[in-house]
């Protein structure tokens, strides 16, 4: 009897020990709740098949993502081993000591050349041009546009457009053309509207939208080396860009005052608008007949050029970092070694992820895989991003406080708005001793 | 001394059999509560008071630097913060006034013999049992200019309730009134049913008009309980977050709770947001004190 009992206890103890050992090898990746996270879970399931180490992609809604991630960092918590964090977080997470320094890993695997240059610059390196890397580019993303091909290709519409504007109706090559097309299709009486843009002033939605105009107009947010913003964010080009963005707001559907990626995809699926701004990561849903009744008639184009011929787009996307407080750092590094392999990156793209691997991006196979991949490929080589300094959220708040009343509330002028924003940002940088 | 005023333990009870004294049992009940209060309320309150005098940011590893009253000075001289305060004051005024008028009106209607009175009262109470976020989400749909049912019934076409900066705050207040007027109604009903009937009979004998009866009998008699409802609703309206956050992102609807949330958990300005929280706390305490003083006056009358 005693032997039996002893045996049972030993069995339980062994079970408990092996369970602990197995759980120590389980990895958790934290990301926002969206389709790419589901594709990532599919991808990492294959890692488990190969190695026996399970990887879980834990998600939270976008609105909560930054707060939840930093709450865990601030508590020095080990709940997540890796995080696929926003590019703007690099400063806060690296200076705060929350990310593991991946510089050696980066150099060892020559990732500066393996990954597309823009993704290395914005998703991985901080401070800019420092040669210090904190993340591996994971999900490339940028803002692009979807449009109603059937509206654009309707012979009656084409003739009417040509008569009114003197050139052919086609996906716009410039912001001026895009404004004309938005004006042309804006017919509230027919429940048809010109365009859908980002207007949500919480976090970075509207700012990313405005950046598309600003960058293509040849303006910049500031000098990322000296933190000088006067003469950049309020330059004549920036003023003209903001005026154009506000003009586009006039061609949006009614109630378009708190809109981000969900609403902008809905604008297409509900047949409301001719053109809609959105991140490429949300375009797969627009090609799905189940989620978009107009899927067969939806086309895509890259962010158009500004009056001076400059063509840039606001960067989205994220890099994957190892959390400093993870108890499985070694296993996480092994996972990253698997993740950066060419075949993994190819598989990642096949599953629907937007790889940042230059080789995969440049391949004909990738560029022809979907109707938007070509636009994505073109865009990823001309992207610019928001400030990645630790106080980026304060800079976003100032931008939202200044831009929103002008764009949506019709308060003041573009010049006054951007002058006030430049003053706010200068004060914030001064407060944190930057550029001194 | 304390044990003198306590009810004595029944000597035949199990507790007494186990040798527990009255004092032990009192402590068993009180100490966990006090510990809980100290750990989760008092300690964070004092700790954040300390932070409010520093430039601490929870998202960095930098040590907190003492900056004296700088955070308070910066906040009180920030025009955006003052805008948040004036928006909140406007919201509290619209929302609480609406709730009192609608709630008290409903209570007056229900304070008479009505068929299916119980069912109507229960149905009227349903809104306040819902979650704020859920209410916000479905009112967003009701307000939608393209397919919302409100514009359809009111024949307002494409009226933009939440996108119009001048209307958005009113739209949020309407939802709050819809949700919380039943609370005022419930308390008012309790007050109304407690008014002695003989007062109305005496007024009738004296041929007092209905308005006179309302202002001289009904309102003064219900006033204390109505004041309690107003205190509760003012405090709640003052810290409204979810409803406004879900419904609109207009700068004209950025209440102080929303600004505080952004400052603390998006910008991670821990020191500054602690100072902000203290300013809000002091204001809420001050407003509540004014109300309580007025309540005591009403009661004394």
XYZ file of C-alpha atoms in Angstrom:
737
model
C 0.000 0.000 0.000
C 2.797 2.350 1.031
C 4.702 1.524 -2.150
C 1.596 2.207 -4.225
C 1.037 5.541 -2.551
C 4.692 6.436 -2.954
C 4.539 5.522 -6.614
C 1.496 7.678 -7.140
C 3.099 10.630 -5.398
C 6.248 10.204 -7.458
C 4.113 10.101 -10.594
C 2.325 13.300 -9.643
C 5.627 14.995 -8.816
C 7.147 13.902 -12.133
C 4.061 15.104 -13.968
C 4.266 18.461 -12.248
C 7.974 18.768 -13.029
C 7.578 17.924 -16.711
C 4.624 20.296 -16.934
C 6.793 23.074 -15.511
C 9.590 22.238 -17.906
C 7.230 22.275 -20.869
C 5.645 25.583 -19.875
C 9.104 27.137 -19.527
C 9.584 26.503 -23.228
C 6.257 27.996 -24.267
C 6.740 31.377 -25.821
C 4.256 34.213 -25.840
C 4.233 36.942 -28.488
C 2.117 39.997 -27.769
C 0.485 41.868 -30.643
C -2.608 43.847 -31.506
C -5.858 42.126 -32.430
C -6.039 42.081 -36.214
C -5.775 39.695 -39.138
C -1.933 39.655 -39.330
C -1.874 38.354 -35.737
C -3.996 35.391 -36.860
C -1.607 34.776 -39.765
C 1.288 34.948 -37.316
C -0.360 32.322 -35.101
C -0.627 30.047 -38.157
C 3.028 30.649 -38.915
C 4.251 29.936 -35.389
C 2.213 26.725 -35.281
C 4.660 25.485 -37.890
C 7.530 26.395 -35.535
C 5.935 24.179 -32.908
C 5.673 21.332 -35.420
C 9.392 21.685 -36.146
C 10.731 22.204 -32.646
C 8.034 21.110 -30.203
C 8.094 24.552 -28.598
C 4.688 26.106 -28.609
C 4.311 29.797 -29.394
C 1.133 31.707 -28.595
C 0.265 35.027 -30.195
C -1.648 36.907 -27.525
C -3.640 39.886 -28.720
C -5.518 42.901 -27.429
C -7.575 45.521 -29.335
C -5.541 48.255 -31.028
C -6.998 50.946 -28.798
C -5.581 49.137 -25.779
C -2.339 47.827 -27.267
C 0.107 50.552 -26.259
C -1.377 50.932 -22.782
C -1.329 47.204 -22.063
C 2.178 46.661 -23.417
C 3.708 49.519 -21.436
C 1.798 48.622 -18.282
C 3.460 45.208 -18.480
C 6.863 46.783 -19.212
C 6.538 49.252 -16.367
C 5.710 46.420 -13.976
C 8.802 44.553 -15.285
C 6.425 41.691 -16.016
C 7.432 38.488 -17.784
C 4.027 37.688 -19.281
C 5.315 38.259 -22.807
C 8.551 36.933 -24.246
C 8.371 38.912 -27.458
C 6.341 41.844 -28.626
C 5.485 43.061 -32.095
C 5.409 46.724 -31.154
C 4.716 49.903 -33.069
C 7.652 51.684 -34.672
C 7.040 54.801 -32.520
C 7.665 52.783 -29.361
C 11.333 52.176 -30.142
C 12.571 55.209 -28.232
C 10.442 54.671 -25.149
C 11.025 50.913 -25.017
C 14.770 51.033 -25.685
C 15.572 54.015 -23.433
C 13.269 52.547 -20.792
C 15.312 49.338 -20.912
C 12.310 47.194 -21.845
C 13.727 45.715 -25.069
C 16.749 43.441 -25.415
C 19.496 45.022 -27.530
C 19.518 43.051 -30.812
C 22.460 44.878 -32.413
C 24.774 41.834 -32.363
C 22.006 39.569 -33.656
C 21.258 42.101 -36.380
C 24.858 42.321 -37.518
C 25.518 38.589 -37.230
C 22.650 37.847 -39.626
C 23.294 40.863 -41.837
C 19.683 41.968 -41.386
C 20.491 45.501 -42.527
C 20.666 44.089 -46.032
C 18.248 41.177 -45.711
C 15.332 43.434 -44.763
C 13.976 46.348 -46.824
C 15.941 49.543 -45.937
C 12.919 51.561 -44.755
C 11.841 48.804 -42.400
C 15.324 48.609 -40.887
C 15.437 52.369 -40.426
C 12.001 52.750 -38.849
C 11.182 49.410 -37.182
C 14.574 48.452 -35.826
C 17.098 51.265 -35.313
C 17.059 53.773 -32.464
C 18.289 56.483 -32.222
C 18.335 57.165 -35.978
C 21.676 56.302 -37.668
C 23.077 55.015 -34.366
C 23.665 51.465 -35.566
C 21.775 50.152 -32.539
C 18.923 47.763 -33.260
C 16.050 46.763 -30.979
C 13.668 44.850 -33.234
C 13.511 42.623 -36.308
C 11.184 44.022 -38.992
C 8.179 41.702 -38.840
C 5.081 43.204 -40.414
C 5.757 45.794 -43.063
C 2.905 48.190 -43.547
C 2.124 51.607 -44.935
C -0.879 53.633 -45.937
C -2.314 52.982 -49.392
C -5.630 53.503 -51.114
C -8.486 51.347 -52.323
C -10.967 52.553 -54.967
C -14.106 51.514 -56.809
C -12.926 50.233 -60.179
C -16.493 50.025 -61.549
C -17.112 53.722 -60.805
C -13.796 54.720 -62.328
C -14.327 52.578 -65.431
C -17.949 53.535 -66.082
C -17.922 55.098 -69.607
C -20.521 57.757 -68.668
C -18.511 58.771 -65.593
C -15.296 58.797 -67.595
C -16.783 61.071 -70.238
C -18.315 63.408 -67.661
C -15.043 63.584 -65.747
C -12.988 64.319 -68.856
C -15.383 67.059 -69.841
C -15.242 68.677 -66.413
C -11.531 68.344 -65.602
C -9.907 67.917 -69.021
C -8.045 64.677 -68.343
C -8.905 60.972 -68.124
C -10.487 59.457 -65.057
C -7.977 56.955 -63.640
C -6.403 56.114 -60.263
C -4.845 59.449 -59.239
C -1.175 60.082 -59.785
C -1.172 63.292 -57.724
C -2.988 64.722 -54.693
C -4.520 67.366 -56.959
C -6.051 64.662 -59.152
C -7.247 62.772 -56.081
C -9.000 65.926 -54.869
C -10.660 66.390 -58.273
C -11.878 62.784 -58.283
C -13.183 63.085 -54.714
C -15.063 66.241 -55.680
C -16.405 64.569 -58.832
C -17.846 61.537 -57.040
C -19.146 63.463 -54.032
C -22.913 63.258 -54.543
C -24.705 63.300 -51.177
C -28.089 63.207 -52.933
C -27.212 59.824 -54.400
C -25.693 58.638 -51.099
C -22.311 58.516 -52.812
C -19.300 60.302 -51.452
C -15.873 61.201 -52.723
C -13.357 59.834 -50.274
C -12.736 58.274 -46.861
C -9.792 59.572 -44.818
C -8.595 59.091 -41.228
C -10.093 61.599 -38.780
C -9.942 59.810 -35.427
C -7.912 62.028 -33.103
C -7.124 59.368 -30.537
C -3.576 57.979 -30.740
C -2.054 58.191 -34.240
C -4.942 57.679 -36.704
C -5.545 61.194 -38.017
C -1.869 62.127 -37.743
C -0.935 59.188 -40.020
C -3.565 60.381 -42.482
C -2.221 63.933 -42.533
C 1.350 62.628 -42.875
C 0.445 61.118 -46.270
C -0.357 64.570 -47.586
C 2.493 66.272 -45.761
C 5.266 63.926 -46.911
C 4.087 63.841 -50.539
C 3.915 67.638 -50.578
C 7.624 67.616 -49.770
C 7.278 68.643 -46.120
C 8.709 66.912 -43.070
C 7.773 66.715 -39.405
C 11.158 68.104 -38.415
C 14.845 67.388 -38.441
C 15.212 64.001 -36.755
C 18.859 64.734 -35.841
C 18.513 68.195 -34.323
C 14.810 68.037 -33.305
C 14.211 71.371 -35.002
C 10.612 71.598 -36.163
C 10.182 75.296 -36.979
C 10.301 75.676 -40.729
C 9.594 71.989 -41.261
C 6.181 71.074 -39.913
C 4.926 74.598 -40.627
C 6.675 75.060 -43.982
C 4.629 76.402 -46.926
C 4.528 72.843 -48.322
C 3.111 71.521 -45.045
C 0.510 74.302 -44.969
C -0.595 73.459 -48.529
C -0.737 69.747 -47.654
C -2.908 70.373 -44.598
C -5.226 72.607 -46.613
C -5.608 69.798 -49.144
C -6.358 67.241 -46.392
C -9.032 69.520 -44.986
C -10.492 69.958 -48.452
C -10.736 66.168 -48.769
C -12.622 66.056 -45.449
C -15.337 68.036 -47.215
C -15.863 65.083 -49.579
C -16.229 62.414 -46.891
C -19.550 60.753 -45.970
C -21.667 62.360 -43.223
C -20.479 61.756 -39.671
C -16.883 61.137 -40.787
C -15.375 62.686 -37.662
C -13.980 59.699 -35.726
C -12.822 57.304 -38.355
C -9.906 54.949 -38.648
C -9.229 51.616 -40.348
C -12.571 49.971 -39.526
C -14.693 52.832 -40.864
C -12.485 53.338 -43.917
C -12.881 49.700 -44.977
C -16.624 49.972 -44.271
C -16.776 52.975 -46.602
C -15.794 50.605 -49.423
C -17.770 47.540 -48.316
C -20.938 49.620 -47.917
C -20.445 51.252 -51.303
C -20.226 54.744 -49.822
C -17.073 56.191 -51.388
C -14.991 56.235 -54.547
C -11.633 56.080 -52.729
C -10.575 55.094 -49.228
C -7.341 55.522 -47.314
C -6.125 52.557 -45.267
C -3.142 50.507 -44.201
C -2.273 47.712 -46.611
C -2.722 45.216 -43.776
C -6.485 45.808 -43.958
C -6.768 45.262 -47.705
C -7.111 41.429 -47.680
C -10.610 41.898 -46.198
C -11.545 44.053 -49.203
C -10.809 41.226 -51.638
C -12.918 38.759 -49.712
C -16.396 38.406 -51.261
C -17.745 37.368 -47.866
C -16.768 40.663 -46.252
C -16.936 42.993 -49.247
C -19.826 42.730 -51.727
C -17.816 44.991 -54.052
C -14.666 42.839 -53.850
C -14.562 42.194 -57.599
C -14.749 45.943 -58.251
C -12.187 47.078 -55.698
C -8.814 48.298 -56.921
C -5.775 49.673 -55.131
C -3.185 52.390 -55.647
C -0.171 53.793 -53.811
C -0.296 57.190 -52.078
C -0.125 59.765 -54.898
C 2.626 62.332 -55.450
C 2.456 65.935 -54.322
C 2.740 69.051 -56.523
C 6.556 68.874 -56.547
C 6.626 65.219 -57.614
C 7.596 63.888 -54.164
C 5.819 60.668 -53.325
C 5.888 59.232 -49.835
C 3.497 57.425 -47.528
C 3.023 57.176 -43.778
C 4.587 54.070 -42.351
C 2.609 51.534 -40.367
C 3.841 48.118 -39.367
C 5.908 46.722 -36.557
C 9.102 44.983 -35.611
C 9.420 42.036 -33.255
C 11.449 42.601 -30.086
C 12.508 40.443 -27.183
C 11.202 41.697 -23.852
C 13.968 42.322 -21.306
C 11.954 40.760 -18.488
C 11.202 37.511 -20.359
C 12.350 34.328 -18.650
C 12.797 32.691 -22.068
C 15.177 35.077 -23.784
C 17.400 32.331 -25.146
C 14.442 30.456 -26.662
C 13.106 33.742 -28.040
C 16.397 34.391 -29.842
C 16.231 30.901 -31.339
C 12.712 31.680 -32.522
C 13.940 34.905 -34.158
C 16.651 32.930 -35.938
C 13.900 30.747 -37.403
C 11.707 33.756 -38.183
C 14.316 35.547 -40.311
C 15.015 32.522 -42.533
C 14.118 33.123 -46.178
C 11.719 30.197 -46.283
C 9.930 31.410 -43.128
C 9.599 34.910 -44.557
C 8.227 33.467 -47.787
C 5.736 31.376 -45.846
C 4.827 34.469 -43.787
C 3.969 36.325 -46.992
C 1.979 33.342 -48.290
C -0.124 33.283 -45.135
C -1.030 36.962 -45.570
C 1.676 38.648 -43.506
C 3.504 41.597 -45.045
C 7.075 40.461 -44.968
C 9.848 43.023 -44.695
C 12.349 40.677 -46.381
C 13.785 42.550 -49.352
C 14.253 39.342 -51.391
C 10.636 38.253 -50.942
C 9.290 41.762 -51.540
C 11.213 42.095 -54.783
C 10.209 38.691 -56.143
C 7.749 38.639 -59.051
C 5.839 35.928 -57.225
C 5.084 38.249 -54.287
C 4.317 41.295 -56.399
C 1.781 39.422 -58.465
C 0.243 37.441 -55.595
C -2.547 39.997 -54.894
C -3.881 43.131 -56.627
C -2.354 45.330 -53.895
C 1.067 43.723 -53.474
C 2.574 45.787 -56.292
C 1.344 49.027 -54.676
C 2.665 47.776 -51.334
C 6.062 46.942 -52.830
C 6.328 50.407 -54.406
C 5.204 52.101 -51.201
C 7.629 50.302 -48.892
C 10.560 51.980 -50.613
C 9.145 55.488 -50.053
C 7.839 55.617 -46.511
C 8.425 58.045 -43.678
C 7.429 57.757 -40.054
C 6.426 59.765 -36.992
C 8.866 60.643 -34.207
C 10.054 57.536 -32.312
C 11.307 59.427 -29.224
C 10.102 58.271 -25.781
C 7.740 61.254 -25.576
C 6.083 60.411 -28.916
C 2.639 60.157 -27.271
C 2.886 63.753 -26.042
C 3.800 64.847 -29.566
C 0.773 62.942 -30.869
C -1.483 64.627 -28.325
C -0.308 68.090 -29.412
C -0.806 67.149 -33.060
C -4.318 65.888 -32.374
C -5.181 68.971 -30.315
C -4.027 71.305 -33.089
C -4.979 69.439 -36.287
C -8.446 68.161 -35.409
C -10.132 71.533 -34.730
C -8.857 72.797 -38.097
C -9.728 69.727 -40.190
C -13.041 68.758 -38.628
C -14.052 71.813 -36.613
C -13.157 74.411 -39.262
C -11.278 76.528 -36.697
C -8.462 78.873 -37.768
C -6.192 78.492 -40.789
C -3.728 75.788 -41.792
C -0.841 78.165 -41.161
C -2.029 79.113 -37.671
C -2.590 75.440 -36.874
C 0.878 74.344 -37.927
C 2.595 77.342 -36.324
C 0.920 76.424 -33.043
C 1.925 72.786 -33.496
C 5.538 73.743 -34.196
C 5.556 75.805 -30.993
C 4.072 72.904 -28.986
C 6.598 70.404 -30.316
C 9.494 72.797 -29.767
C 8.384 73.192 -26.128
C 8.095 69.414 -25.677
C 11.562 68.765 -27.107
C 12.945 71.542 -24.930
C 11.298 69.981 -21.874
C 13.153 66.718 -22.533
C 16.411 68.426 -23.415
C 16.513 67.283 -27.018
C 18.549 69.086 -29.631
C 20.541 71.024 -27.029
C -14.396 51.608 26.070
C -15.245 50.305 22.623
C -16.352 46.948 23.949
C -18.854 48.706 26.266
C -20.919 49.919 23.342
C -20.812 46.610 21.474
C -23.527 43.996 21.616
C -22.358 41.222 23.909
C -21.455 37.867 22.427
C -24.036 35.142 23.082
C -22.251 32.846 25.627
C -23.892 29.781 23.990
C -22.642 30.648 20.487
C -19.944 28.624 18.666
C -17.649 31.659 18.646
C -17.910 31.949 22.415
C -17.277 28.215 22.739
C -14.060 28.643 20.761
C -12.937 31.327 23.181
C -13.402 34.358 20.873
C -14.070 37.567 22.745
C -16.339 40.346 21.455
C -13.235 42.346 20.650
C -11.640 39.511 18.650
C -14.739 39.117 16.524
C -14.951 42.865 15.923
C -11.334 42.898 14.850
C -11.856 39.919 12.568
C -14.446 41.910 10.696
C -12.788 45.301 10.717
C -9.073 44.605 10.265
C -9.311 43.003 6.776
C -11.370 45.979 5.594
C -8.905 48.460 7.050
C -5.942 46.586 5.565
C -7.695 46.497 2.181
C -8.464 50.210 2.416
C -4.884 51.081 3.360
C -3.266 48.905 0.686
C -5.565 49.759 -2.204
C -6.748 53.276 -1.336
C -4.717 55.174 1.234
C -1.257 53.970 0.185
C -1.722 54.694 -3.576
C -3.327 58.011 -2.686
C -0.327 59.121 -0.633
C 2.171 57.574 -3.060
C 0.647 59.427 -5.998
C 0.695 62.636 -3.957
C 4.452 62.159 -3.740
C 4.668 61.529 -7.487
C 2.690 64.680 -8.227
C 5.740 66.719 -7.131
C 8.130 64.824 -9.439
C 8.803 64.467 -13.158
C 8.425 60.676 -12.897
C 7.497 58.706 -16.005
C 6.558 55.084 -15.365
C 7.616 54.049 -18.861
C 11.278 54.873 -18.301
C 13.858 53.640 -15.860
C 14.858 57.174 -14.935
C 14.523 58.000 -11.236
C 11.868 60.521 -10.231
C 13.242 64.065 -9.858
C 11.597 66.448 -7.383
C 10.153 69.427 -9.255
C 8.101 71.037 -6.495
C 4.863 72.606 -7.691
C 5.964 72.704 -11.338
C 3.401 70.088 -12.473
C 0.564 71.980 -10.779
C 1.775 75.264 -12.299
C 2.055 73.744 -15.786
C -1.372 72.160 -15.589
C -3.162 75.215 -14.279
C -1.582 77.417 -16.932
C -2.345 75.034 -19.812
C -5.223 76.436 -21.897
C -6.138 72.922 -23.115
C -6.619 71.732 -19.527
C -8.887 74.701 -18.769
C -10.824 73.830 -21.890
C -11.211 70.274 -20.549
C -12.511 71.676 -17.261
C -15.019 74.001 -18.917
C -16.228 71.157 -21.190
C -16.680 68.949 -18.134
C -18.555 71.671 -16.232
C -20.871 72.178 -19.204
C -21.405 68.441 -19.495
C -22.190 68.049 -15.771
C -24.648 70.934 -15.919
C -26.512 69.650 -18.995
C -26.460 66.034 -17.943
C -27.459 66.418 -14.276
C -30.135 69.053 -15.019
C -31.587 66.802 -17.718
C -31.566 63.777 -15.450
C -33.292 65.670 -12.622
C -35.971 67.149 -14.884
C -36.675 63.892 -16.740
C -36.249 61.655 -13.686
C -38.421 63.792 -11.411
C -41.030 64.185 -14.161
C -41.205 60.418 -14.620
C -41.491 59.945 -10.871
C -44.411 62.417 -10.739
C -46.117 60.463 -13.525
C -45.562 57.144 -11.804
C -46.677 58.470 -8.429
C -50.310 58.056 -9.379
C -52.518 55.108 -10.049
C -51.544 53.685 -13.444
C -52.285 50.370 -15.116
C -49.158 48.155 -15.359
C -47.274 50.595 -13.138
C -44.871 47.914 -11.875
C -43.968 46.782 -15.372
C -43.484 50.352 -16.628
C -41.233 51.174 -13.664
C -39.129 48.042 -14.284
C -38.795 48.807 -17.991
C -37.778 52.389 -17.233
C -35.031 51.115 -14.953
C -33.432 48.931 -17.637
C -31.046 51.532 -19.168
C -29.108 52.036 -15.943
C -28.505 48.294 -15.686
C -26.527 48.270 -18.948
C -22.792 48.681 -19.289
C -21.634 52.200 -20.214
C -19.430 50.955 -23.065
C -22.283 48.912 -24.541
C -24.657 51.871 -24.276
C -22.045 54.041 -26.001
C -21.626 51.551 -28.846
C -25.291 51.141 -29.619
C -26.086 54.851 -29.296
C -23.286 55.426 -31.796
C -25.310 53.320 -34.209
C -28.558 55.085 -33.301
C -26.916 58.465 -33.974
C -25.313 57.357 -37.269
C -26.197 59.915 -39.959
C -26.360 57.248 -42.690
C -28.526 54.564 -41.135
C -29.270 55.732 -37.563
C -32.821 55.390 -36.380
C -32.865 58.751 -34.557
C -32.509 60.876 -37.700
C -35.021 58.594 -39.425
C -37.713 59.096 -36.776
C -37.050 62.779 -36.233
C -36.847 63.395 -39.981
C -33.453 65.077 -39.597
C -31.917 63.718 -42.809
C -28.144 63.363 -42.411
C -27.841 65.392 -39.209
C -24.396 64.769 -37.702
C -24.925 64.297 -33.986
C -21.427 63.179 -33.091
C -19.404 64.775 -35.900
C -20.640 68.313 -35.300
C -18.326 69.861 -32.672
C -21.138 72.034 -31.295
C -23.647 69.208 -30.927
C -21.468 66.256 -29.871
C -21.407 67.139 -26.153
C -25.204 67.493 -26.114
C -25.499 64.139 -27.883
C -23.397 62.463 -25.173
C -25.373 64.214 -22.424
C -28.635 62.939 -23.978
C -27.327 59.370 -23.717
C -26.312 59.972 -20.098
C -29.756 61.401 -19.364
C -31.408 58.399 -21.028
C -29.287 56.079 -18.939
C -29.412 57.757 -15.535
C -32.725 59.644 -15.375
C -34.287 56.373 -14.091
C -31.934 56.529 -11.102
C -33.213 59.991 -10.184
C -36.727 58.725 -10.856
C -36.272 55.845 -8.439
C -35.033 58.050 -5.598
C -37.690 60.685 -6.322
C -40.392 58.006 -6.249
C -39.201 56.951 -2.807
C -39.344 60.590 -1.698
C -42.754 61.213 -3.229
C -44.326 58.169 -1.643
C -43.080 59.373 1.743
C -44.907 62.739 1.537
C -47.774 62.549 4.078
C -51.124 62.455 2.305
C -52.749 64.756 4.867
C -50.652 67.662 3.608
C -52.231 67.370 0.161
C -55.683 67.015 1.766
C -55.111 70.187 3.779
C -53.936 71.997 0.628
C -57.041 70.834 -1.197
C -59.271 72.127 1.587
C -57.479 75.471 1.363
C -58.068 75.369 -2.406
C -54.375 75.612 -3.176
C -53.509 75.417 -6.907
C -51.505 72.483 -8.287
C -48.414 74.636 -8.918
C -48.597 76.044 -5.388
C -48.942 72.525 -3.977
C -45.967 71.346 -6.043
C -43.635 74.161 -5.000
C -44.784 74.422 -1.383
C -45.361 70.767 -0.482
C -44.028 68.234 -3.003
C -40.670 69.810 -3.879
C -39.605 70.790 -0.324
C -40.558 67.368 0.995
C -38.651 65.519 -1.754
C -35.725 67.981 -1.803
C -33.404 66.126 0.621
C -33.617 62.849 -1.273
C -33.398 64.680 -4.603
C -30.228 66.384 -3.360
C -28.708 62.981 -2.651
C -29.518 61.921 -6.216
C -27.943 65.147 -7.513
C -24.774 64.583 -5.442
C -24.377 61.066 -6.785
C -25.064 62.065 -10.362
C -22.778 65.110 -10.226
C -19.882 63.014 -8.969
C -20.546 60.371 -11.622
C -20.947 62.924 -14.427
C -17.761 64.671 -13.317
C -15.742 61.499 -13.847
C -17.519 60.297 -17.016
C -15.063 58.524 -19.242
C -16.361 55.495 -21.136
C -19.482 57.022 -22.656
C -17.691 60.054 -24.088
C -14.630 58.008 -25.079
C -16.691 55.485 -27.056
C -19.105 57.959 -28.636
C -16.913 60.778 -29.860
C -13.346 61.971 -30.183
C -14.156 65.626 -30.671
C -11.948 68.044 -28.752
C -15.248 69.579 -27.648
C -16.076 66.336 -25.824
C -12.691 65.715 -24.209
C -13.744 65.523 -20.557
C -11.126 65.714 -17.819
C -11.269 61.948 -17.213
C -10.346 61.330 -20.855
C -7.485 63.841 -20.767
C -6.268 62.324 -17.510
C -6.366 58.818 -18.987
C -4.377 59.928 -22.047
C -1.825 61.738 -19.901
C -1.363 58.804 -17.520
C -1.618 55.755 -19.756
C -0.809 56.897 -23.280
C 1.769 59.585 -22.626
C 2.999 57.988 -19.377
C 3.490 61.372 -17.726
C 3.056 59.765 -14.313
C 4.086 62.764 -12.184
C 2.057 65.244 -14.174
C -1.027 63.008 -14.266
C -0.810 62.431 -10.506
C -0.921 66.195 -10.018
C -3.842 66.388 -12.430
C -5.676 63.645 -10.524
C -5.180 65.604 -7.291
C -6.580 68.773 -8.833
C -9.644 66.790 -9.955
C -9.963 65.163 -6.535
C -9.864 68.514 -4.755
C -12.525 69.881 -7.099
C -14.834 66.886 -6.614
C -14.439 67.072 -2.832
C -15.133 70.823 -2.881
C -18.244 70.468 -5.043
C -19.536 67.567 -2.962
C -18.998 69.586 0.232
C -21.042 72.455 -1.133
C -23.834 70.029 -1.968
C -23.676 68.317 1.429
C -23.829 71.679 3.216
C -26.849 72.597 1.125
C -28.402 69.180 1.814
C -28.047 69.738 5.575
C -29.655 73.151 5.198
C -32.572 71.643 3.288
C -32.964 68.924 5.911
C -32.904 71.456 8.751
C -35.620 73.442 7.022
